[in-house]
CSV table of C-alpha atoms in Angstrom, one decimal:
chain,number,residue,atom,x,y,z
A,1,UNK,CA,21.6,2.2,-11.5
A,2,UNK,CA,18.8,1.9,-8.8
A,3,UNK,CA,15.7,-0.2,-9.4
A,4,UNK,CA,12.5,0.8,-8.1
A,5,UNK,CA,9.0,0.3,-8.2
A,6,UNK,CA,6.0,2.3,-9.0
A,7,UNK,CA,3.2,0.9,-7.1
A,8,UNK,CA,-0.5,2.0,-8.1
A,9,UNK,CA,-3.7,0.5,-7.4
A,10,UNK,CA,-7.4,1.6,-6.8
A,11,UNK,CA,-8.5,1.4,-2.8
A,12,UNK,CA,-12.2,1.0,-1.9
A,13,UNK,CA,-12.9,1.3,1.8
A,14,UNK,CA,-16.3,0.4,2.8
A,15,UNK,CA,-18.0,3.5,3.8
A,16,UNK,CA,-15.8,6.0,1.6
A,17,UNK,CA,-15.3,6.7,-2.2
A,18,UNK,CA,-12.8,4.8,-4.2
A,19,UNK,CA,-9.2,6.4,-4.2
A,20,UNK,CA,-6.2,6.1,-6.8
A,21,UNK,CA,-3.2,5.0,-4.6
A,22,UNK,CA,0.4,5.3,-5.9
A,23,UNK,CA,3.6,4.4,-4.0
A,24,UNK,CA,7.2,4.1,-4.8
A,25,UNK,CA,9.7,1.4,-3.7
A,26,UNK,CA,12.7,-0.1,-3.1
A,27,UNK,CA,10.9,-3.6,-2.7
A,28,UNK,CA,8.9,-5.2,-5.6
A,29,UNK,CA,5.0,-5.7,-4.1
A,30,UNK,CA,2.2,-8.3,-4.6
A,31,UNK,CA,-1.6,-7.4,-4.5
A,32,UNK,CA,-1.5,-10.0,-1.2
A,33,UNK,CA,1.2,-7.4,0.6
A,34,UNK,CA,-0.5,-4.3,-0.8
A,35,UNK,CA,-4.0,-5.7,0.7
A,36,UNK,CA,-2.0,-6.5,4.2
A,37,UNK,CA,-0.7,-3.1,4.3
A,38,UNK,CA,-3.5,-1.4,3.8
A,39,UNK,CA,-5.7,-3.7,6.0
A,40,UNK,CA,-4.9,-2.2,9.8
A,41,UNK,CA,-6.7,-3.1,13.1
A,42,UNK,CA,-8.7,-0.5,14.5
A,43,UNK,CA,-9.1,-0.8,18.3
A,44,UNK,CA,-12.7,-1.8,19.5
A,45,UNK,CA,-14.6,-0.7,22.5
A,46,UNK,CA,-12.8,-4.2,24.7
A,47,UNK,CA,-9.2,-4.0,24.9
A,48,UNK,CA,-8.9,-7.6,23.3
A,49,UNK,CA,-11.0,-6.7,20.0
A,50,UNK,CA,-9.5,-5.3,17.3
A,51,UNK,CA,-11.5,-4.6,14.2
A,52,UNK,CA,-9.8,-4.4,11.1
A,53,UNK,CA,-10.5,-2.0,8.5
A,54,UNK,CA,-10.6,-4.4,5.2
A,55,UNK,CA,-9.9,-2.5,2.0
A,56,UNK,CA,-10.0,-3.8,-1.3
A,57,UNK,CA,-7.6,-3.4,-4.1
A,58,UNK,CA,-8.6,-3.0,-7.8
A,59,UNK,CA,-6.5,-2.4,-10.6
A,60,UNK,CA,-2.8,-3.5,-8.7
A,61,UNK,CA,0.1,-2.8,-11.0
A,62,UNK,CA,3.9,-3.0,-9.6
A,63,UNK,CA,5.7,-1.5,-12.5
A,64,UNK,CA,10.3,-1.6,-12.6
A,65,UNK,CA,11.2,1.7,-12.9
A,66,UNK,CA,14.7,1.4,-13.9
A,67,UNK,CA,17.3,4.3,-13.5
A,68,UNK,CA,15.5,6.7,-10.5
A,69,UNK,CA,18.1,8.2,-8.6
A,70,UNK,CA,16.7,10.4,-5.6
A,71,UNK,CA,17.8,14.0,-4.5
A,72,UNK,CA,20.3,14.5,-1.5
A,73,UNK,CA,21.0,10.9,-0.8
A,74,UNK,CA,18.2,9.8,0.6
């Protein structure tokens, strides 16, 4: 039997309206990863500067999901 995780977590870019977020995964995830992941330079006017997009995470759960099996093998 596979184990997998169900990731979920509430995402609040500045600028935008807060979005539920769900993932599934081989790999168990921390809020820190999740808040990496999410967090990805945006290029800036010099080609040096990169600007990064911070998001904050609300409500993180990693839940085991024990028993998934996917379709076709993949």
């Amino acid at each position: 039997m596979a184990v997998r995780y169900k990731i979920t977590a509430t995402i609040n870019k500045s600028g935008g309206s807060p979005t539920y977020w769900t993932r599934y995964s081989a790999v168990k995830m921390t809020r820190a990863e999740c808040d990496r992941m999410l967090s990805r330079p945006e290029r800036g006017r010099s080609r040096r500067a990169y600007d990064y997009n911070k998001v904050t995470v609300e409500s993180f759960r990693c839940e085991e999901i024990i028993g998934v099996t996917r379709k076709h093998g993949r």
